[in-house]
Short mmCIF file of C-alpha atoms and ligand atoms in Angstrom, two decimals:
data_model
loop_
_atom_site.label_atom_id
_atom_site.label_comp_id
_atom_site.label_asym_id
_atom_site.label_seq_id
_atom_site.Cartn_x
_atom_site.Cartn_y
_atom_site.Cartn_z
CA PRO F 1 -8.77 8.07 -15.98
CA THR F 2 -5.33 8.30 -14.37
CA LEU F 3 -5.00 8.01 -10.61
CA VAL F 4 -1.22 8.37 -10.25
CA THR F 5 1.28 10.17 -12.46
CA LEU F 6 5.02 10.44 -11.86
CA ALA F 7 6.83 12.60 -14.40
CA GLY F 8 10.60 13.00 -14.40
CA VAL F 9 10.82 12.18 -10.73
CA ASN F 10 14.20 12.22 -9.00
CA LYS F 11 14.84 11.46 -5.36
CA THR F 12 18.19 12.05 -3.75
CA TYR F 13 18.39 11.58 0.01
CA ASP F 14 20.29 14.04 2.19
CA ASN F 15 23.28 11.69 2.36
CA GLY F 16 23.62 11.87 -1.44
CA SER F 17 22.04 8.48 -2.11
CA GLN F 18 20.20 8.66 -5.43
CA ALA F 19 17.15 6.46 -4.91
CA LEU F 20 15.11 7.35 -8.04
CA ARG F 21 16.24 8.80 -11.38
CA ASP F 22 13.98 10.38 -13.99
CA LEU F 23 11.13 8.07 -13.17
CA ASN F 24 7.98 8.17 -15.31
CA LEU F 25 4.93 6.13 -14.48
CA GLN F 26 1.19 6.33 -14.91
CA VAL F 27 -1.25 4.22 -12.96
CA LYS F 28 -4.83 4.20 -14.17
CA LYS F 29 -7.86 3.84 -11.96
CA GLY F 30 -8.49 0.15 -11.45
CA ASP F 31 -4.91 -0.97 -12.24
CA PHE F 32 -3.19 -3.75 -10.32
CA LEU F 33 0.51 -3.13 -10.72
CA PHE F 34 3.58 -4.94 -9.41
CA VAL F 35 6.76 -2.95 -8.83
CA THR F 36 9.68 -5.36 -8.75
CA GLY F 37 13.43 -4.98 -8.50
CA PRO F 38 16.32 -5.95 -6.26
CA SER F 39 16.78 -4.73 -2.71
CA GLY F 40 17.94 -1.13 -2.65
CA ALA F 41 16.50 -0.41 -6.11
CA GLY F 42 14.17 2.33 -4.91
CA LYS F 43 10.83 0.55 -4.54
CA SER F 44 10.05 1.70 -1.00
CA THR F 45 11.14 5.20 -1.90
CA LEU F 46 8.57 5.23 -4.70
CA LEU F 47 5.80 4.32 -2.27
CA LYS F 48 7.02 6.85 0.30
CA LEU F 49 6.81 9.57 -2.34
CA LEU F 50 3.27 8.55 -3.29
CA TYR F 51 2.23 8.54 0.33
CA GLY F 52 3.86 11.90 0.98
CA GLN F 53 6.25 10.48 3.55
CA GLU F 54 9.21 11.70 1.48
CA ARG F 55 9.36 14.53 -1.04
CA ALA F 56 10.73 14.26 -4.56
CA THR F 57 13.93 16.21 -5.22
CA SER F 58 12.52 17.14 -8.63
CA GLY F 59 9.72 16.11 -10.97
CA ASP F 60 5.98 15.95 -10.59
CA ILE F 61 3.85 13.52 -8.63
CA ILE F 62 0.10 13.73 -9.09
CA VAL F 63 -2.11 11.52 -6.93
CA ASP F 64 -5.86 11.64 -7.35
CA GLY F 65 -5.60 14.98 -9.13
CA GLN F 66 -3.38 16.62 -6.50
CA ASN F 67 0.21 17.69 -7.01
CA LEU F 68 2.05 16.35 -3.98
CA ALA F 69 4.81 18.95 -4.23
CA LYS F 70 2.24 21.62 -3.45
CA LEU F 71 0.50 19.88 -0.57
CA ARG F 72 1.33 20.66 3.03
CA GLY F 73 -0.20 20.14 6.42
CA ASN F 74 -3.90 19.49 6.49
CA ARG F 75 -4.34 19.04 2.74
CA LEU F 76 -1.58 16.43 2.69
CA ALA F 77 -3.23 14.68 5.64
CA MET F 78 -6.56 14.67 3.78
CA LEU F 79 -4.96 13.08 0.71
CA ARG F 80 -3.25 10.45 2.87
CA ARG F 81 -6.63 9.39 4.20
CA ARG F 82 -7.43 8.41 0.64
CA ILE F 83 -4.41 6.10 0.44
CA GLY F 84 -4.31 2.75 2.22
CA ILE F 85 -0.88 1.36 3.02
CA VAL F 86 0.37 -2.08 4.01
CA PHE F 87 3.87 -2.87 5.22
CA GLN F 88 6.03 -6.00 5.27
CA ASP F 89 6.12 -5.96 9.08
CA TYR F 90 2.35 -5.26 9.55
CA LYS F 91 2.86 -2.42 12.07
CA LEU F 92 -0.13 -3.39 14.22
CA ILE F 93 -0.58 -1.90 17.68
CA PRO F 94 0.37 -4.75 20.06
CA ARG F 95 -1.93 -3.88 22.96
CA ARG F 96 -5.00 -3.40 20.82
CA THR F 97 -7.32 -6.10 19.55
CA VAL F 98 -7.85 -6.84 15.87
CA ALA F 99 -11.13 -4.89 15.95
CA GLU F 100 -9.44 -1.94 17.66
CA ASN F 101 -6.50 -1.97 15.25
CA VAL F 102 -8.84 -1.87 12.27
CA SER F 103 -11.26 0.73 13.65
CA PHE F 104 -8.61 3.02 15.11
CA VAL F 105 -8.12 5.05 11.92
CA LEU F 106 -11.87 5.61 11.54
CA TRP F 107 -12.15 6.60 15.17
CA ALA F 108 -9.23 9.03 14.74
CA GLN F 109 -11.01 10.54 11.72
CA GLY F 110 -14.12 11.21 13.76
CA TYR F 111 -16.40 8.48 12.42
CA SER F 112 -19.36 7.66 14.66
CA ARG F 113 -19.43 4.44 16.67
CA ARG F 114 -22.34 3.33 14.51
CA GLU F 115 -20.49 3.97 11.23
CA ILE F 116 -17.39 2.22 12.56
CA ASN F 117 -19.40 -0.87 13.46
CA ARG F 118 -21.11 -0.79 10.09
CA ARG F 119 -17.72 -0.96 8.33
CA LEU F 120 -15.79 -3.21 10.70
CA ARG F 121 -17.67 -6.49 10.23
CA PRO F 122 -17.68 -6.68 6.43
CA THR F 123 -14.04 -5.60 6.32
CA LEU F 124 -12.96 -8.34 8.74
CA ARG F 125 -15.10 -10.84 6.84
CA MET F 126 -13.43 -9.82 3.59
CA VAL F 127 -10.01 -10.83 5.00
CA GLY F 128 -11.46 -13.94 6.67
CA LEU F 129 -10.90 -12.77 10.25
CA GLN F 130 -14.39 -12.10 11.59
CA HIS F 131 -13.80 -14.79 14.26
CA LYS F 132 -10.54 -13.15 15.43
CA ALA F 133 -11.92 -9.68 16.16
CA SER F 134 -11.12 -9.92 19.89
CA CYS F 135 -7.63 -11.40 19.50
CA PHE F 136 -4.43 -9.48 20.05
CA PRO F 137 -1.81 -9.39 17.27
CA ASP F 138 0.58 -11.76 19.09
CA GLN F 139 -2.17 -14.39 19.13
CA LEU F 140 -2.24 -14.43 15.33
CA SER F 141 -0.03 -16.01 12.67
CA GLY F 142 2.01 -13.77 10.36
CA GLY F 143 -0.48 -14.32 7.55
CA GLU F 144 -3.37 -13.36 9.81
CA GLN F 145 -1.54 -10.26 11.03
CA GLN F 146 -0.95 -9.18 7.46
CA ARG F 147 -4.66 -9.66 6.73
CA VAL F 148 -5.49 -7.43 9.72
CA SER F 149 -3.18 -4.77 8.34
CA ILE F 150 -4.93 -5.02 4.95
CA ALA F 151 -8.30 -4.63 6.69
CA ARG F 152 -6.98 -1.55 8.47
CA ALA F 153 -5.70 -0.12 5.19
CA VAL F 154 -9.03 -0.43 3.37
CA VAL F 155 -11.65 0.07 6.08
CA GLY F 156 -11.87 3.74 5.08
CA THR F 157 -12.46 2.68 1.42
CA PRO F 158 -9.48 4.47 -0.15
CA PRO F 159 -9.25 4.61 -3.96
CA LEU F 160 -5.55 3.67 -3.79
CA LEU F 161 -3.85 0.86 -1.86
CA LEU F 162 -0.06 0.72 -1.59
CA ALA F 163 1.60 -2.47 -0.35
CA ASP F 164 5.34 -2.46 0.42
CA GLU F 165 6.65 -6.06 0.26
CA PRO F 166 3.39 -7.32 1.78
CA THR F 167 4.45 -10.97 1.47
CA GLY F 168 8.07 -10.44 2.52
CA ASN F 169 7.66 -12.30 5.82
CA LEU F 170 5.16 -14.91 4.62
CA ASP F 171 5.41 -18.44 3.22
CA GLY F 172 4.05 -19.38 -0.19
CA ASP F 173 0.52 -20.25 0.90
CA ASN F 174 0.06 -17.11 2.97
CA SER F 175 1.60 -15.00 0.21
CA ARG F 176 -0.88 -16.32 -2.33
CA GLN F 177 -3.73 -15.71 0.10
CA VAL F 178 -2.63 -12.09 0.58
CA ILE F 179 -2.41 -11.55 -3.19
CA LYS F 180 -5.89 -13.05 -3.60
CA ILE F 181 -7.30 -10.57 -1.09
CA LEU F 182 -5.56 -7.69 -2.86
CA GLU F 183 -7.05 -8.94 -6.14
CA LYS F 184 -10.49 -9.06 -4.55
CA LEU F 185 -10.08 -5.45 -3.41
CA ASN F 186 -8.96 -4.53 -6.91
CA SER F 187 -12.08 -6.18 -8.35
CA ILE F 188 -14.26 -3.86 -6.26
CA GLY F 189 -12.49 -0.85 -7.71
CA ILE F 190 -9.44 -0.17 -5.54
CA THR F 191 -6.27 0.60 -7.47
CA VAL F 192 -3.43 -1.56 -6.11
CA LEU F 193 0.32 -1.01 -6.25
CA ILE F 194 2.54 -3.75 -4.80
CA THR F 195 6.30 -3.66 -4.41
CA THR F 196 7.91 -7.07 -4.21
CA HIS F 197 11.07 -8.96 -5.01
CA ASP F 198 9.17 -12.24 -4.92
CA GLU F 199 9.69 -13.23 -8.57
CA PRO F 200 7.72 -16.52 -8.42
CA LEU F 201 4.71 -14.65 -7.04
CA VAL F 202 4.88 -12.14 -9.88
CA ARG F 203 5.40 -14.84 -12.49
CA ALA F 204 2.37 -16.76 -11.20
CA SER F 205 0.12 -13.80 -12.00
CA ASN F 206 -0.57 -11.89 -15.19
CA HIS F 207 -0.81 -8.40 -13.77
CA PRO F 208 1.31 -5.61 -15.27
CA VAL F 209 4.83 -5.26 -13.89
CA VAL F 210 7.30 -2.41 -13.78
CA GLN F 211 10.84 -3.04 -12.65
CA ILE F 212 13.08 -0.58 -10.86
CA GLN F 213 16.80 -1.07 -11.04
CA ASP F 214 19.27 1.42 -9.64
CA GLY F 215 16.50 3.96 -9.28
CA ARG F 216 15.45 3.65 -12.92
CA LEU F 217 12.27 2.14 -14.22
CA THR F 218 13.70 -0.39 -16.64
CA HIS F 219 11.18 -2.93 -17.77
CA VAL F 220 7.45 -3.22 -18.20
CA ARG F 221 5.08 -6.14 -18.61
CA HIS F 222 1.83 -4.62 -19.79
P1 LIG L 301 7.66 -0.55 -24.48
O1 LIG L 301 7.65 0.19 -25.77
O2 LIG L 301 9.01 -1.02 -24.04
O3 LIG L 301 6.57 -1.55 -24.32
P2 LIG L 301 6.10 1.51 -23.40
O4 LIG L 301 6.49 2.80 -24.01
O5 LIG L 301 4.89 0.80 -23.88
O6 LIG L 301 7.36 0.54 -23.42
O7 LIG L 301 5.93 1.68 -21.86
C1 LIG L 301 7.00 2.02 -21.07
C2 LIG L 301 6.48 3.04 -20.16
O8 LIG L 301 5.17 2.64 -19.74
C3 LIG L 301 7.29 3.22 -18.90
O9 LIG L 301 7.86 4.48 -18.90
C4 LIG L 301 6.25 3.11 -17.81
O10 LIG L 301 6.44 4.18 -16.93
C5 LIG L 301 4.95 3.25 -18.55
N1 LIG L 301 3.80 2.79 -17.80
C6 LIG L 301 2.97 3.71 -17.30
N2 LIG L 301 2.01 3.16 -16.63
C7 LIG L 301 2.17 1.84 -16.69
C8 LIG L 301 1.45 0.76 -16.15
N3 LIG L 301 0.36 0.92 -15.41
N4 LIG L 301 1.87 -0.46 -16.40
C9 LIG L 301 2.96 -0.63 -17.14
N5 LIG L 301 3.69 0.38 -17.64
C10 LIG L 301 3.31 1.61 -17.43
P1 LIG L 302 14.04 -0.89 -2.03
O1 LIG L 302 12.73 -0.61 -1.41
O2 LIG L 302 13.93 -1.24 -3.50
O3 LIG L 302 14.85 -1.90 -1.30
P2 LIG L 302 14.75 1.77 -1.12
O4 LIG L 302 13.77 2.68 -1.74
O5 LIG L 302 14.53 1.37 0.29
O6 LIG L 302 14.89 0.46 -2.04
O7 LIG L 302 16.21 2.38 -1.22
C1 LIG L 302 16.71 2.94 -2.43
C2 LIG L 302 18.08 3.57 -2.16
O8 LIG L 302 17.90 4.70 -1.33
C3 LIG L 302 19.06 2.66 -1.44
O9 LIG L 302 20.35 2.95 -1.91
C4 LIG L 302 18.91 3.09 0.00
O10 LIG L 302 20.10 2.85 0.70
C5 LIG L 302 18.62 4.55 -0.12
N1 LIG L 302 17.79 5.05 0.98
C6 LIG L 302 16.55 4.64 1.30
N2 LIG L 302 16.07 5.35 2.34
C7 LIG L 302 17.02 6.24 2.68
C8 LIG L 302 17.12 7.24 3.67
N3 LIG L 302 16.12 7.51 4.53
N4 LIG L 302 18.26 7.96 3.73
C9 LIG L 302 19.25 7.74 2.86
N5 LIG L 302 19.24 6.81 1.90
C10 LIG L 302 18.12 6.05 1.80
#
């Protein structure tokens, strides 16, 4: 079963910048896929299209059976709830604790206090931060902050997790730890897509790789 399909996708920004050209990609349920390529190649744009933050100029994007070009408003918001996303710079809320940062999305979606508590503990345990639940982001290392952001991305158990340069601000040890957590999530059934220009990290794994160069998908390691 296919979770994500991009067919003939082009993205040209309003300023004329052509970020993606005739891009074709299929991601199957359960895949763990690296998207590599130099800075400016179009990697973030690809994730923004999948997340519905930007719209394709042409071509089709199907995520979890839904054609993104046809989704607006509430139906787009519902699909986004089924996509977890992790950023290079974590994007945690500074004045909220780890527990609050992670539970905020569930709270905003109307989950009960009881259901939130039921999910919070195992999710924090999964990223090794159960003992930091009451800390604020600035009391954590970069690696720990990124693990909080992963917990936040998956606490709603989305089928798809997107990670945009998740190790971009981390040293080697923390980067490997983050990849391990993403692999663990993949092993419990979450489909994972990671953009990165960290070649050593990609070489150290044997997951499939697609490369984007100048907006074109140029190379594949199956
Ligand atoms: P080659 O013949 O060079 O091995 P393929 O035809 O096997 O190339 O595959 C290239 C195509 O595979 C690319 O267009 C790429 O979009 C597509 N592809 C689709 N899904 C995946 C995936 N999950 N992993 C790797 N490649 C994929
Ligand atoms: P990457 O993530 O691989 O570094 P991006 O997807 O961020 O690449 O950028 C791809 C191309 O699109 C670059 O030329 C970039 O300058 C351009 N671009 C990205 N975002 C915008 C935007 N909001 N407006 C105009 N051009 C953009």
